[in-house]
Structures are given as C-alpha cells and as structure tokens.
Coordinates of C-alpha atoms and ligand atoms in Angstrom, one line a residue:
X1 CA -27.4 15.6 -22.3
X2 CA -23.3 16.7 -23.4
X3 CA -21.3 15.1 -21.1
X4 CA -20.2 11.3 -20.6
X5 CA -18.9 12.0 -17.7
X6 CA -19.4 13.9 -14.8
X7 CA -17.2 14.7 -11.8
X8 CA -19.0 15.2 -8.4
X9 CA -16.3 17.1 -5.5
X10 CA -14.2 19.6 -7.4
X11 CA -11.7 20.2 -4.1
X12 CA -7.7 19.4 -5.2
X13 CA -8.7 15.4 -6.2
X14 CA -11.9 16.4 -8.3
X15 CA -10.7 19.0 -10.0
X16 CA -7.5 17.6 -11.1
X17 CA -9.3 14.3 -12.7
X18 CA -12.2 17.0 -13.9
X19 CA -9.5 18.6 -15.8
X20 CA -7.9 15.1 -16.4
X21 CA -10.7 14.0 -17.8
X22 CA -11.1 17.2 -20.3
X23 CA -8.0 17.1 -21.6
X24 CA -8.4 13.5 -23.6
X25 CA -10.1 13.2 -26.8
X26 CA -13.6 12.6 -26.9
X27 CA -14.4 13.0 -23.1
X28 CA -16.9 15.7 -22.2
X29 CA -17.0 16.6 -18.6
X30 CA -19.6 17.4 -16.4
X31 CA -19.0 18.4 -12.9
X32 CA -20.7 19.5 -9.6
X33 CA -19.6 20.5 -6.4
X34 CA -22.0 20.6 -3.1
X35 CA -20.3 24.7 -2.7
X36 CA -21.4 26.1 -6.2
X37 CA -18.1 29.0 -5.8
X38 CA -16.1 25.8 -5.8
X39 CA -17.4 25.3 -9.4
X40 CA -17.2 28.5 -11.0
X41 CA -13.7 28.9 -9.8
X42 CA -12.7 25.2 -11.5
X43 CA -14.9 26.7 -14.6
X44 CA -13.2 30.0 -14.8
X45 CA -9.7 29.0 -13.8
X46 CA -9.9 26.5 -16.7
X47 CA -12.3 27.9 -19.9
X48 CA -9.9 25.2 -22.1
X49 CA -11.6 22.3 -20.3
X50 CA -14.8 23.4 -21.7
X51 CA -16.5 21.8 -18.5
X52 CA -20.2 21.5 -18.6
X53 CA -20.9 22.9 -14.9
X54 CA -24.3 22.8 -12.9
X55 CA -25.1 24.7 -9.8
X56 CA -28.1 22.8 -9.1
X57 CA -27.9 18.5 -9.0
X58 CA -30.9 17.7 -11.1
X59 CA -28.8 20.0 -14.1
X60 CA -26.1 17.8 -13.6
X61 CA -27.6 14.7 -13.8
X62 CA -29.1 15.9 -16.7
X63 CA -25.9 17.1 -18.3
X64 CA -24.6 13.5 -19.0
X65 CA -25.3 11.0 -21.4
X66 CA -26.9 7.9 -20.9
X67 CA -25.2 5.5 -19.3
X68 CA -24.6 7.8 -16.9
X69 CA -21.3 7.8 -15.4
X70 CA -20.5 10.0 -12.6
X71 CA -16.8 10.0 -10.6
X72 CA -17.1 11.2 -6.5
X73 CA -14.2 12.5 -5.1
X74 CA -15.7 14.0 -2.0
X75 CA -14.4 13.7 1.5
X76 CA -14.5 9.6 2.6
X77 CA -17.1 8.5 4.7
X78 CA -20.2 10.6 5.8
X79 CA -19.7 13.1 2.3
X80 CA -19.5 10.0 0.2
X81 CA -22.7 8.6 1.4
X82 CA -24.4 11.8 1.0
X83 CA -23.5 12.1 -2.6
X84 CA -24.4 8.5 -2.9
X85 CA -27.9 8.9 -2.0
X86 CA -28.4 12.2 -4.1
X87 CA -27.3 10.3 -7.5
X88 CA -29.3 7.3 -6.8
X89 CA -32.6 9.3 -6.1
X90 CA -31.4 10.6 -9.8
X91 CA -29.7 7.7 -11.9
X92 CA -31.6 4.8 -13.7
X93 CA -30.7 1.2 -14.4
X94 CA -28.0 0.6 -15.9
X95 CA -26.0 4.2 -14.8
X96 CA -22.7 4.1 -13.2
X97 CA -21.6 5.5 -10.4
X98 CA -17.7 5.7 -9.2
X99 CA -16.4 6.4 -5.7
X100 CA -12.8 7.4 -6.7
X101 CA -12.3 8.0 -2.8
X102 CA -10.0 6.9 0.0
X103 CA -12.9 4.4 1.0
X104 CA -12.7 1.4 3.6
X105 CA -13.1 -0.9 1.1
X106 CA -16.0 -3.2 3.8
X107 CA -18.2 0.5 3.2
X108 CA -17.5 -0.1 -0.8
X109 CA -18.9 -3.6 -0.1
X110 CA -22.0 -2.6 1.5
X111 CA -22.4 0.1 -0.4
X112 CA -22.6 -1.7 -3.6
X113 CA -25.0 -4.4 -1.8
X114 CA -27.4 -1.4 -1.3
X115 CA -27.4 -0.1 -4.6
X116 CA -27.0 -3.1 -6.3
X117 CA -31.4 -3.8 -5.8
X118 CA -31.6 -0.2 -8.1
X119 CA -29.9 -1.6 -11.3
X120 CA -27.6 1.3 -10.8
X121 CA -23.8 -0.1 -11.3
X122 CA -21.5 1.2 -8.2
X123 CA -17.9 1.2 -8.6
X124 CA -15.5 1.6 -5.5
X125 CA -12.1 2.5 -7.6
X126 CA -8.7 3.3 -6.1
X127 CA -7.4 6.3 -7.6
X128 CA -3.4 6.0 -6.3
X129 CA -0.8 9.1 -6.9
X130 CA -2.3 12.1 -5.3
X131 CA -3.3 15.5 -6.7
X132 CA 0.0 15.4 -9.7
X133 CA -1.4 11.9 -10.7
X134 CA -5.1 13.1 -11.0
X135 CA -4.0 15.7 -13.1
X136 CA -1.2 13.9 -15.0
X137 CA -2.4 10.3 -14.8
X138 CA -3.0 7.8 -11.8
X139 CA -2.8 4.3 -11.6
X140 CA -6.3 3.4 -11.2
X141 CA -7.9 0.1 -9.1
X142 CA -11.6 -0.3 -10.0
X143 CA -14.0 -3.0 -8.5
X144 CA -17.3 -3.3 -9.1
X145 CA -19.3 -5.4 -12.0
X146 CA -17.6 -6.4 -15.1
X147 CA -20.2 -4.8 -16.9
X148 CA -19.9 -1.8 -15.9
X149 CA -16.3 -1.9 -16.8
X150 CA -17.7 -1.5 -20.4
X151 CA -18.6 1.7 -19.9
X152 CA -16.0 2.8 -17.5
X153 CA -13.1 0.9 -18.6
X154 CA -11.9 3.3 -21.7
X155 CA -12.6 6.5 -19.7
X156 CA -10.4 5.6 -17.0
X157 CA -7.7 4.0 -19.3
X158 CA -7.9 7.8 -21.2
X159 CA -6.7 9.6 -18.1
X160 CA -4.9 6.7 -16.2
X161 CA -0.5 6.5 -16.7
X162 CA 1.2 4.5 -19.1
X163 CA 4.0 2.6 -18.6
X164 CA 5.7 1.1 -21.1
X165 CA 2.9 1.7 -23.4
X166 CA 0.1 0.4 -21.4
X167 CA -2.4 1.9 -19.0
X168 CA -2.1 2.1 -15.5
X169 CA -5.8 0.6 -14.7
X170 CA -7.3 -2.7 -14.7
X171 CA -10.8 -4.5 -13.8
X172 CA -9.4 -5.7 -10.4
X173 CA -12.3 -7.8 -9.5
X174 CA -15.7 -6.9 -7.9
X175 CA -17.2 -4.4 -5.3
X176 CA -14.5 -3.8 -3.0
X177 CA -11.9 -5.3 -5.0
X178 CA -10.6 -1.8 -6.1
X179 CA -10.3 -0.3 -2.4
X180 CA -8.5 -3.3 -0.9
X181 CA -6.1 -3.7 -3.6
X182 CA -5.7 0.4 -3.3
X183 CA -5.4 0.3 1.0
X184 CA -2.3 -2.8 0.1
X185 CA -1.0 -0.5 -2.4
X186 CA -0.7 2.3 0.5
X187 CA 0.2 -0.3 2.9
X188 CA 3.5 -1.6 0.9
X189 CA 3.7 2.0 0.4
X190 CA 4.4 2.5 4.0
X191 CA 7.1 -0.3 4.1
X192 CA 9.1 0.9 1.4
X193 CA 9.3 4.8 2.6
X194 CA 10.1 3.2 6.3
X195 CA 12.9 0.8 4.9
X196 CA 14.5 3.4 3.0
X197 CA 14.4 5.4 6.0
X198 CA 16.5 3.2 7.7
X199 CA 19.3 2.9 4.9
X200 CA 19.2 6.8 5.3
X201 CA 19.9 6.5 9.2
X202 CA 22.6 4.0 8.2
X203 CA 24.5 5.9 5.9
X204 CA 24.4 8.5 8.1
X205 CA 24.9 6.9 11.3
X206 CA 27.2 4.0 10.8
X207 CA 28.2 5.7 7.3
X208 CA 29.4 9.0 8.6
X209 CA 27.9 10.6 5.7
X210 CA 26.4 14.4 5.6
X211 CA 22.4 13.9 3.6
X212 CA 24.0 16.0 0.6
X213 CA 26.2 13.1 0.4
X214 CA 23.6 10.3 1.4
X215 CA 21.1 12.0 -1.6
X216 CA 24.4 11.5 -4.0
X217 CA 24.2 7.6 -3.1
X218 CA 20.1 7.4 -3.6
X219 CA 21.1 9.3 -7.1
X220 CA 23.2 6.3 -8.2
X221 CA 21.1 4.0 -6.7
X222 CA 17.9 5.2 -8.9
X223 CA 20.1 3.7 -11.8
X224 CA 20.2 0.2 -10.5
X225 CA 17.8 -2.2 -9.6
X226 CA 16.3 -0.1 -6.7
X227 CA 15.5 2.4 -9.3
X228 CA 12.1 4.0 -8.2
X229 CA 10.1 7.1 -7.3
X230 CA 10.6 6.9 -3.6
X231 CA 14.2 6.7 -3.7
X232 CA 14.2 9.1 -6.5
X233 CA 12.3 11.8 -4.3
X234 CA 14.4 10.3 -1.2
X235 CA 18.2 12.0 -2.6
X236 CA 15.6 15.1 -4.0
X237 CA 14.9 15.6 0.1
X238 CA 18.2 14.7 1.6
X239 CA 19.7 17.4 -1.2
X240 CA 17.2 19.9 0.6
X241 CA 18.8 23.0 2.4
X242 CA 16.7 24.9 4.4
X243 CA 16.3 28.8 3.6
X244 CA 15.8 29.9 6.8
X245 CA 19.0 28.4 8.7
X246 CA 21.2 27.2 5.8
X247 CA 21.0 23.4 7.4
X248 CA 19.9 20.1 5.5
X249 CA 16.3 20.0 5.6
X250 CA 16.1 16.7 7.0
X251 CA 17.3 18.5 10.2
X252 CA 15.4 20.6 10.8
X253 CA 12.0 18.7 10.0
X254 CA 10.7 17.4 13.4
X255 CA 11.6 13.5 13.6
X256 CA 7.5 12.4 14.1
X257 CA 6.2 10.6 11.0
X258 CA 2.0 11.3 10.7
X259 CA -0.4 9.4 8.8
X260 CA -3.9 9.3 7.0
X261 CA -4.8 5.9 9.0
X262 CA -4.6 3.6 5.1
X263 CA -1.7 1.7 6.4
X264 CA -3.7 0.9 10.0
X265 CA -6.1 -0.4 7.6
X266 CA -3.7 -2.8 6.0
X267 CA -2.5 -4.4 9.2
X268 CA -6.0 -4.7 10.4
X269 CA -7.1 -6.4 7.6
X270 CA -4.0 -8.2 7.5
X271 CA -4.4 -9.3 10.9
X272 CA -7.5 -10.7 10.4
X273 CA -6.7 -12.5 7.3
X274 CA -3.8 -14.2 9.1
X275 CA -1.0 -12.9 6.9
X276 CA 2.3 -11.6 8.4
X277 CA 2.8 -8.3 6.9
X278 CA 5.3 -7.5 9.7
X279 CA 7.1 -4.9 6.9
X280 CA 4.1 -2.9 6.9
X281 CA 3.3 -3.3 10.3
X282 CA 6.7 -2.4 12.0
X283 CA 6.5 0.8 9.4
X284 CA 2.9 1.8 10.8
X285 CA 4.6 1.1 14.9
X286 CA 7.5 2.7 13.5
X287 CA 5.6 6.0 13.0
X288 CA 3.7 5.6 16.1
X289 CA 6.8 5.1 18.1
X290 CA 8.1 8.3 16.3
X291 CA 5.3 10.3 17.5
X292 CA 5.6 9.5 21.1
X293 CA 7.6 12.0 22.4
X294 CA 6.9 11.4 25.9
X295 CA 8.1 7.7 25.9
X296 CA 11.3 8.7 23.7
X297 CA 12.3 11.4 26.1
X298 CA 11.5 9.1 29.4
X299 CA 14.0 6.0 28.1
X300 CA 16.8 9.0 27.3
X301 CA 16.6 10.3 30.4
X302 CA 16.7 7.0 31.8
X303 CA 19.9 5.4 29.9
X304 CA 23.6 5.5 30.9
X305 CA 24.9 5.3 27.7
X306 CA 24.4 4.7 24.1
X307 CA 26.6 1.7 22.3
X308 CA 29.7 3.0 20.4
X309 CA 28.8 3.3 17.4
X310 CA 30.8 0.7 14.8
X311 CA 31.6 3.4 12.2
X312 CA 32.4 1.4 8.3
X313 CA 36.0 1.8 7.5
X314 CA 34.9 1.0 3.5
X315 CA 31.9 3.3 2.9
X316 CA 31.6 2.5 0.0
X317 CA 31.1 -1.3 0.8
X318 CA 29.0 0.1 3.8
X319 CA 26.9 1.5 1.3
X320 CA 26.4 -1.2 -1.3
X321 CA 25.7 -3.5 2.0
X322 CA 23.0 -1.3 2.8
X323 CA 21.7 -1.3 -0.7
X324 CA 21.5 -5.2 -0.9
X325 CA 19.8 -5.3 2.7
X326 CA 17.2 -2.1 1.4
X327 CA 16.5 -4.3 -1.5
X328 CA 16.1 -8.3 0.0
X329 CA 14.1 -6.4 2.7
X330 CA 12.2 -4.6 -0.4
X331 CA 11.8 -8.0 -1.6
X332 CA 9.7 -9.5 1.7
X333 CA 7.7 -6.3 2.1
X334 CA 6.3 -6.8 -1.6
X335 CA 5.7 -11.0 -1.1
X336 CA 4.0 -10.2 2.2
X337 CA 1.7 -7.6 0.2
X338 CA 1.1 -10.3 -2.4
X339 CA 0.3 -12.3 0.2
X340 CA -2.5 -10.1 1.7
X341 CA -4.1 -9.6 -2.0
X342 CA -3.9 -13.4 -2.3
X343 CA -5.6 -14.0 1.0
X344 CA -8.4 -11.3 0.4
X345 CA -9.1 -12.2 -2.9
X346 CA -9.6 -15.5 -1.4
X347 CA -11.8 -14.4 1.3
X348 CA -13.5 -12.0 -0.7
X349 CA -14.3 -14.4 -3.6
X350 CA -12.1 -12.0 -6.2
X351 CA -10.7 -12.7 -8.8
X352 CA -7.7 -10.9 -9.1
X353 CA -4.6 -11.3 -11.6
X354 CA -1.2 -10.6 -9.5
X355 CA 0.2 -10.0 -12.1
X356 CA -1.8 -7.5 -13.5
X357 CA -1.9 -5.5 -10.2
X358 CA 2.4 -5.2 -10.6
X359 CA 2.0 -3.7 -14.2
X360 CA -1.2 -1.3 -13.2
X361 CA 1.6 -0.3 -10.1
X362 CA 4.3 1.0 -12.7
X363 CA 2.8 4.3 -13.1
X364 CA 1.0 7.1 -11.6
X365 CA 1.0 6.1 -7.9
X366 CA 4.1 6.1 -5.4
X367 CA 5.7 2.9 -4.9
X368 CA 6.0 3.1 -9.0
X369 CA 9.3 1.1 -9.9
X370 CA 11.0 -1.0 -12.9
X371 CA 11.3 -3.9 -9.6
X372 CA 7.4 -4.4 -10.6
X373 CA 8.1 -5.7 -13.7
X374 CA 10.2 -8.6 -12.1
X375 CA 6.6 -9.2 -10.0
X376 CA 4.4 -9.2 -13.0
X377 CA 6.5 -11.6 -15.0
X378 CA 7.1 -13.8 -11.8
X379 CA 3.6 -14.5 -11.4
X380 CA 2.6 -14.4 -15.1
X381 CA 5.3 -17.5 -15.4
X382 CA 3.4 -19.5 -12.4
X383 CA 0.2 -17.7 -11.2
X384 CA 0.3 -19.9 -8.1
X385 CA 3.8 -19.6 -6.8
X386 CA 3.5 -19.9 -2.8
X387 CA 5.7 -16.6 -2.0
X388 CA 7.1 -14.2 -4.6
X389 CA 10.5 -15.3 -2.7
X390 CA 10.5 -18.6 -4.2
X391 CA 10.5 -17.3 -8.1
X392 CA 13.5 -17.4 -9.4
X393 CA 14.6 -14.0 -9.7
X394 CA 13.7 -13.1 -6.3
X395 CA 15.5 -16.2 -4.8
X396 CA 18.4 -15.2 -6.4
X397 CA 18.3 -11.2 -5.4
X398 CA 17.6 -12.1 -2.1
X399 CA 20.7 -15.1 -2.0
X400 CA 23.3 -12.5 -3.4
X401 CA 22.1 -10.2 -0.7
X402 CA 21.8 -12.4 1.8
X403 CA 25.2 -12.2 3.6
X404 CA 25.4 -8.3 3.4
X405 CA 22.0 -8.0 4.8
X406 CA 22.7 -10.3 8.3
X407 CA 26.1 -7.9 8.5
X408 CA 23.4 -4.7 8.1
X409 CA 21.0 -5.8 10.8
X410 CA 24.2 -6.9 13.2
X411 CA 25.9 -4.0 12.5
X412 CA 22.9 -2.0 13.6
X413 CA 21.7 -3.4 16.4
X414 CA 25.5 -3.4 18.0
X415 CA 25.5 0.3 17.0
X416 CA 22.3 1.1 18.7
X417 CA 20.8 2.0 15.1
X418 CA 16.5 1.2 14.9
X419 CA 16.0 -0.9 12.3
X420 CA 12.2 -2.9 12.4
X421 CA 12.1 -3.0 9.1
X422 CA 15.5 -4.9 8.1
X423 CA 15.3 -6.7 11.2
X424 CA 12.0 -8.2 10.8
X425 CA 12.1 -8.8 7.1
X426 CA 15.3 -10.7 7.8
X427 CA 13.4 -12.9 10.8
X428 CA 10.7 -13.0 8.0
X429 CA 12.9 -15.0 6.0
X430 CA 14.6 -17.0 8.2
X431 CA 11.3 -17.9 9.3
X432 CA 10.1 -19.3 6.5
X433 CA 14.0 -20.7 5.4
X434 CA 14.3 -22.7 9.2
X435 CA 13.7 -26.5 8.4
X436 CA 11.9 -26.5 12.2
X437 CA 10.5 -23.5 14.0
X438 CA 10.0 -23.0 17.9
X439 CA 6.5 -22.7 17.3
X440 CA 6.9 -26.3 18.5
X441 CA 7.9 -25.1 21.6
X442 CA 4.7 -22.3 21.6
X443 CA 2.3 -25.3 20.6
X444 CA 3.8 -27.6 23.5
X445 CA 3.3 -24.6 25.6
X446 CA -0.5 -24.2 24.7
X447 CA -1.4 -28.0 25.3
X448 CA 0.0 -27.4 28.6
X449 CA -2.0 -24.5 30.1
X450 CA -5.1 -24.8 27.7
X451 CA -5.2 -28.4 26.2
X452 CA -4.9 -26.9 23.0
X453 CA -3.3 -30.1 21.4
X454 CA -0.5 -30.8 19.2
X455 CA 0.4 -33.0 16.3
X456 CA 3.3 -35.2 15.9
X457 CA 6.0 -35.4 13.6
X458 CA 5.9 -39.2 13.2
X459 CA 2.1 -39.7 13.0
X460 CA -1.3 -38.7 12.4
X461 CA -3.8 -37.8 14.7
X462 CA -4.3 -35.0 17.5
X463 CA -2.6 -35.5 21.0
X464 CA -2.5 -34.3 24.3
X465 CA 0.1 -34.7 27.0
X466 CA -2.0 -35.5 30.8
X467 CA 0.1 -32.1 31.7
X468 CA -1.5 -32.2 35.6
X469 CA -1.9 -35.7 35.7
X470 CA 0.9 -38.4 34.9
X471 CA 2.0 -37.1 32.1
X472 CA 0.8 -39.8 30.0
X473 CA -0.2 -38.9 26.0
X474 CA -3.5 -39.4 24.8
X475 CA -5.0 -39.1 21.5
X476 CA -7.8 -36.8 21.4
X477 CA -10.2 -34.7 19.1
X478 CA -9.1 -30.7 18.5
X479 CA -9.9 -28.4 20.8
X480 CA -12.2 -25.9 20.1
X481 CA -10.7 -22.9 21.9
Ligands
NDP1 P1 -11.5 16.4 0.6 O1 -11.3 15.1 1.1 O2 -10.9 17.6 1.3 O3 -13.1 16.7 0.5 C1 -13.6 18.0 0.1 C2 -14.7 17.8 -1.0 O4 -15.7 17.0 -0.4 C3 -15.3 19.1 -1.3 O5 -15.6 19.1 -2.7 C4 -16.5 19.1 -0.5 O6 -17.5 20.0 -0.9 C5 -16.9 17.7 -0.5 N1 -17.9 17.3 0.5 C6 -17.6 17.0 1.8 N2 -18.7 16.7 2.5 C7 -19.7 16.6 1.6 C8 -21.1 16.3 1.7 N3 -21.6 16.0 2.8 N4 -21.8 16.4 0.5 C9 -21.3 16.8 -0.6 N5 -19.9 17.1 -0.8 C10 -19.2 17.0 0.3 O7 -11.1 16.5 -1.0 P2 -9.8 15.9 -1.7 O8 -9.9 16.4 -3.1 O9 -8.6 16.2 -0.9 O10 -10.0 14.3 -1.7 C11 -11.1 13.7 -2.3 C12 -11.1 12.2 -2.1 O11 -9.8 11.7 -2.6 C13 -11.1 11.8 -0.6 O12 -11.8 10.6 -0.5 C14 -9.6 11.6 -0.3 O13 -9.4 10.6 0.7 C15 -9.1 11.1 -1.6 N6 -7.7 11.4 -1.8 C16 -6.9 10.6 -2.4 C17 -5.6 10.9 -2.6 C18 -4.7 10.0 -3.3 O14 -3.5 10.1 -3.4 N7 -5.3 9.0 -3.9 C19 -4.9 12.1 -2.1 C20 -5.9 13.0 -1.5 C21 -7.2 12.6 -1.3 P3 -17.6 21.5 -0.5 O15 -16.7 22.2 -1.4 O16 -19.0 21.9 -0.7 O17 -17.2 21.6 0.9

C-alpha cells in the first residue's frame, strides 16, 4: 500500500482533483477508472503526478493505505452506486469512502444508512467550482461522520481554495449535510446569474447601452460592493465579439437558458420545507420560460403593441439605480438561501454553522464574492438572527437601496422589461416589511369554502364563521385538512 488516497472516475472532474490531489505535499494518489484507456491517458498525460494507477479494482484497493480513503467522481446516480458496491465488497471498518458527485443529497442519506451496518465511513461531499476548481482548488461541502473527518478533513483542506488564508471546506454536518448545502449553493447560484441578467437587459433596454458598454459598467462594478465572480465573468461576456459575424456575442447566442436540473432540486426541497425561495424559483421558471419557444412566439404574434419603452435621460443614475436594485435583490436571494439551510438543517437534525458555510463560499465555487464576508460575520455576531435582512449591515444596504430599487421594478414593468427576480425579491420584502398581510383575506377565504378556521387578532382560540348557516362565529378545534 503507497497511496492515501485514491481517485475512482478519471473523466474531466476525477482527473482534475486526481491531479489536484498530486500536486500537494505529502498526498500520494491512487486512481481507477471503470475504462482502463481512461487511465493510462491521465497517467501518461501527467508522469509529474506520479499517480499510482490500477487497471484491475482489487490493485487499487490495495494501492492505498489504511484507512482507506477513496474520492468517486463518476457519473451521479446509477455509476455512483455501482462504484459503491465494488469498494464496499473491498474496504474494511473504519475505511472511507467519498462521493464527490453531483448527488441528490436524500440518495447520500440512504446511501450512508446502508453502509453505515459495514463500519465503512461514507461521505456524500459537495465539490463546488467545476473542472478549473478541481484542478485549482474548490470549495468543498462534506457530510458524513465527524470521525471520518479525521482522516478526510486535511486531505480535502490540501486541495480545497483559500480565501483570505483559510480553506474553502468545512465538516458541514452529517450524511447528506454536504449535498444539500452544495444543491442551495447551486440554487442561490441560479438567482444571482438570473438577477444579473436582468440589470443587463436594463442597461440595455431602458439604458440604451451597446454590451461593450454594459461590460464597461459590470467592470466598475466588480470594484464595489457587488464585486464577485459572476459579475466579473458577466462584463468578460458582454465584451465578447463574435469571430464569425463581427457582432456582440451575446447576440448571437440563442436567448434559451438550459440547466443540469440542481436548481429544480432546490425549489423542490424548498417547497417542501416551506421556505419562500421565490429568487431561486422565478430564476429556475425564468429559464423554463426562456426555453419555450412556442409559447413566446404564440403571445408575439398575438400582441398589438409593446409599451414605449421609458428610456433614462441620466444613465449614469440609470445605472447606479440598477446596481442598488441588483444588490437589495442580491440581498433577499442569499437570506432566502439561508433560510432553506436553516430549515434543512432543522429537518435533517444538522448541525450546521451559517457562518461557516459564507466563508467556505469565498473561494473555488461560482457565486464566490467579498458580499460573503458581510454573511459570515452577520451570523457569527448572532447565530440565531430570524432573516439575514434584519442584521445590521444588510438592513442598512437594503434601506439605502430601497427607493432606487421600487423606481427599477416600476420603471420595468411600464417599459415592458421581465424582471421576476427584482420584482419578486422586492414583493419578498415588502412582505415581510407590511405590518398586516392579505393572507387575512386568503385565511377568511379558506374558512369559507373548507372550514379551515381562523384566529383572531384580539383573542385566543380557533374560530369559525357559520358561512352557509347564519353567519354566526363559533369557537372550534383546528381543522385537520
Ligand atoms: P461524468 O459525469 O461524465 O461521468 C463519467 C465518468 O463516470 C467516467 O469516469 C465513467 O467511466 C464513469 N462511470 C459512469 N458510469 C459508471 C459505472 N456504472 N461504473 C463505473 N464508472 C462509471 O464525469 P464528470 O467528470 O463530468 O463528473 C463527475 C461527477 O462530478 C458527476 O457526479 C458530476 O455531476 C459532477 N460534476 C460536478 C461539477 C461541479 O462543478 N461540481 C461539474 C461537472 C460535474 P468510463 O470512463 O468507464 O465511462
């Protein structure tokens, strides 16, 4: 036995941690691949890795060191399972093994119940930042056992980022901890690219601005306090000309946003959690919307006209509007995030560190930003704050904003602009900033056609209003339905 750890699925992820891996003092890696050509081509591509390779899985397992510790980054679902089995018929009490795949973090729950009767440690960990961060440094999200963190937890800090000196991983709580923390991270992910999206319509749109000069405003705004990756790579796009017919590349890209399914995941979960993540769910139905060409083409054949457009007179006060609205709406995107880990921690039986989770976000994966500094120390002053938008520094952000942002939304929905991000981060807020709600109205509505009850302002107790009968109010026990 050479190795202490050993990297099972050598396609673009594998590899890159393989060689991740290799690259950091003291680390010897083994790794396997189900397609032995797969292997020789990582082993002879990269002779300085000096990676212990096996063509058959018995030689592999045999190549590491005891505790065993074995990363999979295979294909999520049905290829993770099979791997699964093959290292469990081979590890002993006590070994470790890491699914560092895009896994439904309920399979990383069961899966760890099964293998849990072995003595054999299983680790579902998020590995955020795509191929660059497996090769350069990811931010890292493990669950499973605190003891197997132990073994694991200095590996993974010798390949994850660092920012500001510390490593982008942290024991996020156990079995499934790690993949629901990752599918939220991918979720807020989402929210942020859609609601940056939207300030790029509006500069364009209501701005009159060409994308060479929207990519000019991004590049400023990296400096300030929306400096972050995505709008880093946003003015690095919008700069874009295409080769082929001397355009911006942002036209000639068809308008229909895909995705990998992570951010359905979110809202699904979120859904049944019951925490509004409406930024992350209007950016998952803003893609779908996107990608029905049918329906778009039906209402444009359908429509008269399209409202004047109110064009800014200032752009440049256009444009620092839009960057207070990007940023409050930024703001309620990241609380309702929060939220969901709160809630599935709580669920879950986790016990996860908020704060933590901001710092372990600075580096290595995409919605990397300074702005999750302001998070961590937020909820490192008072762990148990009710929304991030009550701390301080985020009441304040979002107050100074606050009048630019209602003239964004207006502004847009008089010029016929799409804006379900803005628009429902703003309704968010006023939501939760309305001394009284019509949900009053919705409850009053429900004890009518169902009996569903209501409570009173002025007492205790549970009522019901004789709706069909005289109208009468009687006190009553809750209903059930
Ligand atoms: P793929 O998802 O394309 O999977 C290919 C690898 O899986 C190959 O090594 C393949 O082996 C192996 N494989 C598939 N089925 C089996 C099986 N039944 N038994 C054994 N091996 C199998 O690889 P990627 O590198 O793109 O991704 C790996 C993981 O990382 C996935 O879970 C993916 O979701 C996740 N990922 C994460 C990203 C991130 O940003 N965090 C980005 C991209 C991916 P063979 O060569 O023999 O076919």
């Amino acid at each position: 036995a050479t190795a202490n750890i050993g990297v099972v699925g050598l396609a673009v992820m594998g590899s890159n941690l393989a060689r991740n891996l290799a690259s950091r003092e003291g680390n010897k890696v083994a790794v396997f691949n189900r397609t032995y050509a797969r292997t020789e081509e990582l082993v002879n591509a990269h002779p300085e890795a000096g990676f212990v390779s096996a063509e058959q899985m018995d030689d592999f397992v045999a190549s590491l060191s005891k505790p065993r510790t074995a990363i999979i980054m295979v294909q999520a679902g049905k290829g993770t399972d099979a791997v699964i089995d093959q290292l469990v018929e081979r590890f002993e009490p006590g070994d470790i093994i890491v699914d560092g795949g895009n896994a439904n973090f309920h399979d990383t729950i069961e899966r760890e119940k099964r293998i849990a009767p072995t003595g054999i440690h299983f680790v579902g960990a998020g590995i955020s930042g795509g191929e660059e961060g497996a090769l350069n440094g990811p931010s890292i999200m493990p669950g499973g056992s605190v003891e197997s963190y132990k073994t694991l937890g200095p590996i993974l800090e010798s390949i994850a980022a660092v920012a500001e000196g510390e490593p982008c991983v942290t024991h996020v709580g156990t079995d499934g901890a790690g993949h629901f923390v990752k599918m939220i991270h991918n979720g807020i992910e989402y929210a942020d690219m859609q609601l940056i999206a939207e300030a790029y319509d509006l500069l364009r749109t209501i701005g009159g601005l060409e994308p060479a000069q929207i990519a000019d405003v991004f590049a400023e705004w990296n400096k300030g306090y929306l400096e972050s990756y995505l709008i880093e790579i946003t003015a690095e796009v919008l700069r874009q000309v295409d080769a082929e017919t001397g355009k911006p590349f942002i036209d000639i890209v068809l308008d229909q946003a895909g995705s990998k399914g992570t951010g359905v995941w979110t809202v699904q979960n979120a859904l049944d959690l019951g925490v509004p993540v409406g930024g992350i769910a209007e950016a998952v139905f803003a893609r779908a919307v996107s990608s029905k060409p049918a329906q778009r083409a039906a209402v444009q054949a359908t429509i008269q006209s399209r409202p004047d457009v109110q064009k800014a007179d200032d752009v440049q006060a256009f444009a620092d509007d839009v960057s207070k609205a990007l940023y409050a709406s930024k703001v309620v995107a990241y609380a309702q995030g929060f939220d969901a880990i709160i809630a599935g921690a709580e669920k879950y039986g986790w016990d996860i560190h908020k704060d933590k989770i901001a710092k372990i976000w600075r580096g290595g994966c995409i919605i990397r930003a300074q702005f999750l500094n302001r998070i961590a120390d937020a909820y490192d002053e008072n762990p148990d704050i009710a929304t991030l938008l009550e701390a301080p520094y985020f009441a304040d952000a979002v107050r100074e904003g606050e009048a630019a942002w209602r003239r964004i939304v207006a502004t847009a929905a008089l010029s016929g602009v799409p804006v379900p991000g803005f628009g429902s981060a703003l309704s968010y807020y006023d939501s939760l900033a309305s001394k009284r709600l019509p949900a009053a109205l919705v409850q009053g509505q429900r004890d009518f056609f169902g009996a569903h009850t209501y409570k009173r302002v002025d007492k205790d107790g549970v009522f019901h209003t004789l709706w069909s009968g005289d109208r009468t109010e009687i006190e009553t026990e809750p209903s059930t339905h």
